[in-house]
Tab-separated table of C-alpha atoms in Angstrom:
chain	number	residue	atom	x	y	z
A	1	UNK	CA	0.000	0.000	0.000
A	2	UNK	CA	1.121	3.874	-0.888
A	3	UNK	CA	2.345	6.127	1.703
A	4	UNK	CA	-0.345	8.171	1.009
A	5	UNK	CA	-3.269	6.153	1.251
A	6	UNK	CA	-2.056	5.187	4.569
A	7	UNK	CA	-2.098	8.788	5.442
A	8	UNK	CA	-5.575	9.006	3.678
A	9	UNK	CA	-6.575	6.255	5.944
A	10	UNK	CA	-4.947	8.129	8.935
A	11	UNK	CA	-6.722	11.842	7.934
A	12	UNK	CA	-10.224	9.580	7.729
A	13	UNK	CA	-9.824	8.362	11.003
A	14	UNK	CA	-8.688	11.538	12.674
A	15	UNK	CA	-11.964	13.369	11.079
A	16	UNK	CA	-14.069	11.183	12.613
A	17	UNK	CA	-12.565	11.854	16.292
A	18	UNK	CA	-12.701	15.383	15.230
A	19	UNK	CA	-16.199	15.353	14.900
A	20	UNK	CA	-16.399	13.239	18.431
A	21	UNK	CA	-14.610	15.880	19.823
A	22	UNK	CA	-11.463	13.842	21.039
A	23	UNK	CA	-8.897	15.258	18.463
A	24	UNK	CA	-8.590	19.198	18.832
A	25	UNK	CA	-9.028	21.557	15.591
A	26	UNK	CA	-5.442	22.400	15.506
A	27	UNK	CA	-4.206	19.134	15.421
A	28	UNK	CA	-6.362	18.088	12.799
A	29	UNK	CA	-5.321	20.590	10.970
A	30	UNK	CA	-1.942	20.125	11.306
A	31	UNK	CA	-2.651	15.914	10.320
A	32	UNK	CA	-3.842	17.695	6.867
A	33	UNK	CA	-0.899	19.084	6.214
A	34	UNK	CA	1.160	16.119	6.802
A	35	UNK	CA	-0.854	14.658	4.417
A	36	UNK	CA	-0.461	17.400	1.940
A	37	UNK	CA	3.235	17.135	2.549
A	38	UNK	CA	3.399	13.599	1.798
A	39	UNK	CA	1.309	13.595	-0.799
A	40	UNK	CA	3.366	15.951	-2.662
A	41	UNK	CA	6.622	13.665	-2.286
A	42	UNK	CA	7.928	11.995	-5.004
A	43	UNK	CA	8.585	8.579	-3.033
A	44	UNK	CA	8.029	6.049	-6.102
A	45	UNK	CA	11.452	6.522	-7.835
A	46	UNK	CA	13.411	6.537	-4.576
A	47	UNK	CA	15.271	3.246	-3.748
A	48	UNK	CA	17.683	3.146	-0.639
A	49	UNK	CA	16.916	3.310	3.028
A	50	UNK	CA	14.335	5.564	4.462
A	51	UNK	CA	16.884	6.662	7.148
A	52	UNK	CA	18.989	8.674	4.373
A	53	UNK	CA	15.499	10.510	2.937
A	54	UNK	CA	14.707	11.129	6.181
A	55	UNK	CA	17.634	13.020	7.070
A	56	UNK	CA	17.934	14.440	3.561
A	57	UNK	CA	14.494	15.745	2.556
A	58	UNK	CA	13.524	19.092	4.161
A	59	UNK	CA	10.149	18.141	3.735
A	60	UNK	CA	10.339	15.002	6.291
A	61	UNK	CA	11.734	18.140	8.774
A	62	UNK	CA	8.381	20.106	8.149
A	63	UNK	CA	6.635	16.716	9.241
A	64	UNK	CA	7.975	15.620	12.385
A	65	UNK	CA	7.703	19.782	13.546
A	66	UNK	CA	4.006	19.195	12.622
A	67	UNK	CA	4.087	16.121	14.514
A	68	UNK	CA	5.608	17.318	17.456
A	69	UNK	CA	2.986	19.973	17.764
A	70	UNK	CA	0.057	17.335	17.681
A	71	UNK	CA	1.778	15.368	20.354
A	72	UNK	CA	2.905	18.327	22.905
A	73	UNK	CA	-0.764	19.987	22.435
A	74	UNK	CA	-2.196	16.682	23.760
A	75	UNK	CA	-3.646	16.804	27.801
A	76	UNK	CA	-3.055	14.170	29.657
A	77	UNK	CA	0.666	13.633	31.714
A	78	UNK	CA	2.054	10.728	29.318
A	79	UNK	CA	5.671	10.841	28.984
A	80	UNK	CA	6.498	9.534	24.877
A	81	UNK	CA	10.097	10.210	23.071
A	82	UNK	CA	8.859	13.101	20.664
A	83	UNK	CA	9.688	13.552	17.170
A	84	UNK	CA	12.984	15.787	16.787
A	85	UNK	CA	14.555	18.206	13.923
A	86	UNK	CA	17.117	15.576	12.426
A	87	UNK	CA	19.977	18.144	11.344
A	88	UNK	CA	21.040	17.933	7.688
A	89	UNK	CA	23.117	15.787	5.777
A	90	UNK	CA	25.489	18.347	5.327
A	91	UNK	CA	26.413	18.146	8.929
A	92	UNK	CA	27.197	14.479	9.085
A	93	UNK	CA	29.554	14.850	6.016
């Protein structure tokens, strides 16, 4: 299955605890444009390991920044590893 229909999937499900009122505006918001972000990758042609896109794309930076927003705007007193800015390649050459 496509990255992006997972996120499709993903964006459904987050609508519908939108509407339930357990997933906050904002957040929902910021789920869309993850999916927007993804969407607009061109994934298909890439071969390699995800760990070198990751660190190379700025767009995958723009992501877990969204991310990290959803998760710190969340109530509750959990304690989960958050998603952090991986510095460029540049830096590790």
């Amino acid at each position: 299955m496509p990255l992006a229909e997972d996120v499709d999937f993903v964006l459904h499900l987050a609508e519908g605890m939108a509407e339930r009122g357990s997933l906050e505006p904002q957040a929902l918001q910021d789920l869309g444009a993850i999916g927007r972000i993804i969407g607009e990758m061109d994934v298909r042609g890439r071969a390699g390991l995800w760990a070198d896109t990751l660190t190379a794309d700025e767009a995958w930076s723009e992501v877990r920044t969204l991310a990290r927003r959803i998760l710190v705007a969340r109530p509750g007193t959990w304690r989960q590893p958050l998603p952090s800015r991986v510095p460029p390649q540049h830096i590790y050459d």
